[in-house]
Amino acid sequence: QVTLKESGPGILQPSQTLSLTCTFSGFSLSTYGMGVGWIRQPSGKGLEWLANIWWDDDKYYNPSLKNRLTISKDTSNNQAFLKITNVDTADTATYYCARIDHGARDYWGQGVMVTVSS
Amino acid sequence: DIVMTQTPSSQAVSAGEKVTMSCKSSQSLLYSENKKNYLAWYQQKPGQSPKLLISWASTRESGVPDRFIGSGSGTDFTLTISSVQAEDLAVYYCEQYYDTPPTFGGGTKLELK
């Protein structure tokens, strides 16, 4: 059974660094073709892709945010991570991680709400 | 970036009605070497995370009711719900994974008439 769960700080202040963790089970990020992606969704709005990391440690970032994003993984502990530097109120959203198995995002976490506020 | 355009943005429906929604991409999502369209449909109910319904434009995920039908190729795609049920009221998103960055459409919200 594949599950993913996001965790994060809940609230942080502008200019801080947001650190998110995706803890998953039921698959391995060392398996050929497997990936984990991060997507966010401001309240009442659509989905925005942030970054993907693949079984071979290839990483891809949303160009509009690239300089602020860092994605990484800990294969041994079945975790993926995303850091966003210099956050602003525009980064307030629900953040999701999702598994990618040779194609679409077939399993999603429940999401974690992040609020940026002074 | 490939732009994904979904229409309509919202649609009021009655139970039992047939519903179609459109997703158009600014570039072809058909990969010539494997003849696959790199297009997915997701369903997001209020307060829930998105759920994958259809991948490769027309492959229904395990457990997804057969009233959900994905069709289309190249740049024009359609999600059809053959007979809408109350539990289908949600926002539906398409996503292209043909190219990086992957991009989502703006969504089609199904509401009760």
XYZ file of C-alpha atoms in Angstrom:
231
model
C 0.000 0.000 0.000
C 1.456 3.313 -1.125
C 1.131 6.259 1.237
C 2.737 9.678 1.404
C 2.537 12.266 4.152
C 3.821 15.801 4.161
C 5.077 17.667 7.204
C 6.124 21.256 7.669
C 6.265 24.191 10.095
C 2.664 25.373 9.685
C 3.517 29.029 9.968
C 6.644 31.028 9.284
C 7.665 34.618 8.760
C 8.599 36.385 5.521
C 12.220 35.907 4.445
C 12.547 32.613 6.333
C 13.278 29.248 4.731
C 10.450 26.752 4.402
C 11.472 23.134 4.957
C 9.054 20.394 3.953
C 9.342 16.641 4.398
C 7.504 13.934 2.486
C 7.576 10.585 4.278
C 6.384 7.717 2.144
C 5.884 3.964 2.234
C 4.993 1.214 -0.187
C 7.636 2.076 -2.772
C 11.298 2.913 -3.049
C 12.794 6.017 -4.604
C 15.678 3.876 -5.763
C 13.431 1.920 -8.139
C 13.937 2.674 -11.825
C 11.428 5.206 -13.140
C 10.182 6.305 -9.732
C 9.958 9.924 -8.723
C 8.436 12.242 -6.138
C 7.147 15.677 -6.938
C 6.030 18.685 -4.943
C 2.954 20.683 -5.924
C 1.281 23.557 -4.113
C -2.176 25.052 -4.100
C -3.136 28.425 -2.634
C -6.535 28.348 -0.992
C -9.281 28.340 -3.608
C -6.827 28.305 -6.516
C -5.246 25.830 -8.902
C -2.259 23.509 -8.767
C 1.305 24.704 -9.283
C 4.159 22.274 -9.850
C 7.304 23.039 -7.885
C 9.890 20.302 -8.317
C 10.499 16.623 -9.103
C 13.250 14.288 -7.947
C 13.895 10.931 -9.609
C 15.290 7.532 -8.691
C 18.641 8.461 -10.264
C 18.772 11.752 -8.313
C 17.853 13.860 -11.333
C 16.132 17.032 -10.194
C 13.847 19.448 -11.997
C 12.515 22.769 -10.806
C 9.805 25.215 -11.757
C 11.769 27.896 -13.635
C 9.748 30.681 -12.026
C 10.944 29.580 -8.588
C 14.152 27.758 -9.431
C 16.563 29.971 -7.545
C 14.602 29.476 -4.340
C 13.983 25.727 -4.465
C 16.054 22.751 -3.389
C 14.717 19.212 -3.612
C 16.495 16.204 -2.124
C 15.848 12.679 -0.937
C 16.875 10.146 1.685
C 16.268 6.810 0.026
C 17.180 4.782 3.095
C 14.511 6.484 5.182
C 11.915 6.831 2.420
C 11.780 10.597 2.538
C 11.891 13.475 0.118
C 12.470 17.084 1.035
C 11.814 20.521 -0.364
C 13.304 23.792 0.798
C 12.032 27.175 -0.304
C 14.179 30.137 0.634
C 13.134 33.720 1.272
C 9.408 32.997 1.592
C 6.757 35.631 1.094
C 2.999 35.770 1.708
C 2.573 34.532 -1.880
C 4.023 31.187 -0.718
C 1.040 30.617 1.581
C -0.553 27.416 0.277
C -1.217 23.753 0.830
C 1.840 21.779 -0.228
C 1.491 18.264 -1.612
C 3.981 15.572 -2.440
C 3.043 12.914 -4.963
C 4.583 9.751 -6.360
C 5.376 9.539 -10.044
C 5.650 6.015 -11.469
C 6.817 6.268 -15.087
C 4.234 8.905 -15.837
C 1.466 10.673 -13.963
C 1.241 11.384 -10.242
C -0.569 8.279 -9.066
C -0.493 8.757 -5.306
C -0.731 12.029 -3.382
C -0.247 12.940 0.221
C -2.961 14.649 2.234
C -1.160 17.980 1.988
C 0.261 20.334 4.594
C -0.913 23.906 5.033
C 1.793 26.539 5.216
C 1.085 30.144 6.161
C 3.615 32.924 5.721
C 2.768 35.840 7.952
C 4.540 38.461 9.960
C 6.259 26.151 -21.187
C 3.272 24.185 -22.452
C 0.070 26.029 -21.609
C -2.931 23.914 -20.644
C -6.345 25.479 -21.159
C -9.429 23.894 -19.622
C -12.988 24.764 -20.547
C -15.452 25.441 -19.135
C -14.142 26.780 -15.844
C -17.344 25.667 -14.157
C -20.382 23.664 -15.135
C -23.696 23.076 -13.384
C -24.952 19.535 -13.815
C -27.789 17.275 -12.746
C -27.381 13.717 -11.553
C -27.519 11.269 -14.448
C -26.444 13.854 -16.989
C -23.589 13.251 -19.454
C -20.775 15.752 -18.965
C -17.830 16.630 -21.150
C -14.950 18.938 -20.356
C -12.080 20.021 -22.534
C -8.329 20.365 -22.063
C -6.209 21.887 -24.822
C -2.422 22.079 -24.849
C -0.306 24.682 -26.631
C 1.924 21.899 -28.028
C 1.322 18.295 -28.987
C 1.547 15.836 -26.090
C 1.889 12.844 -28.432
C 5.315 11.233 -28.282
C 5.933 9.704 -31.700
C 8.208 6.904 -30.538
C 5.665 5.216 -28.282
C 2.442 6.791 -29.625
C 1.471 7.860 -26.116
C -0.132 11.124 -25.086
C 1.438 12.457 -21.899
C -1.779 13.774 -20.382
C -3.413 13.026 -17.024
C -6.761 13.896 -15.451
C -7.188 14.432 -11.715
C -10.263 14.835 -9.539
C -10.131 17.027 -6.443
C -13.027 17.028 -4.037
C -13.373 19.786 -1.418
C -10.843 19.445 1.366
C -9.092 16.515 -0.329
C -5.917 16.038 -2.303
C -6.116 15.418 -6.049
C -6.770 11.871 -7.181
C -5.468 10.447 -10.444
C -8.343 9.291 -12.649
C -6.754 8.840 -16.057
C -3.196 8.721 -17.368
C -1.843 8.558 -20.922
C -4.978 10.482 -21.955
C -7.267 7.460 -21.851
C -6.017 4.836 -19.357
C -8.346 4.669 -16.395
C -6.673 4.016 -13.031
C -7.600 0.899 -11.109
C -10.785 1.431 -9.117
C -11.977 4.437 -11.122
C -15.577 3.932 -12.271
C -16.001 3.260 -15.967
C -18.270 6.277 -16.330
C -15.052 8.335 -16.483
C -13.698 8.286 -20.036
C -10.630 10.084 -21.290
C -10.144 10.697 -24.984
C -8.225 12.824 -27.433
C -4.756 13.071 -28.887
C -2.158 15.655 -29.804
C -3.407 18.935 -28.404
C -7.115 18.320 -27.772
C -8.375 16.160 -24.941
C -11.720 15.444 -23.331
C -12.891 13.987 -20.046
C -16.388 12.578 -20.250
C -18.520 11.452 -17.336
C -21.209 9.310 -18.918
C -23.742 9.678 -16.096
C -22.778 12.124 -13.352
C -23.276 11.025 -9.778
C -23.478 13.290 -6.718
C -20.049 12.091 -5.595
C -18.508 13.359 -8.841
C -18.971 16.993 -7.831
C -15.383 18.199 -7.719
C -12.769 20.168 -9.595
C -11.111 18.336 -12.466
C -7.584 19.192 -13.576
C -5.579 18.070 -16.564
C -1.793 17.938 -16.465
C 0.769 17.469 -19.194
C 3.877 15.493 -18.323
C 5.303 15.516 -21.832
C 7.773 18.258 -21.068
C 9.402 19.979 -18.108
C 8.000 21.968 -16.462
C 4.864 19.855 -16.144
C 1.851 22.140 -16.226
C -1.724 21.959 -15.040
C -4.855 23.400 -16.509
C -6.883 25.852 -14.482
C -9.529 23.270 -13.650
C -13.193 22.634 -14.387
C -15.517 22.785 -11.384
C -18.603 20.604 -11.498
C -21.461 21.995 -9.462
C -24.982 20.840 -8.771
C -27.703 22.420 -10.882
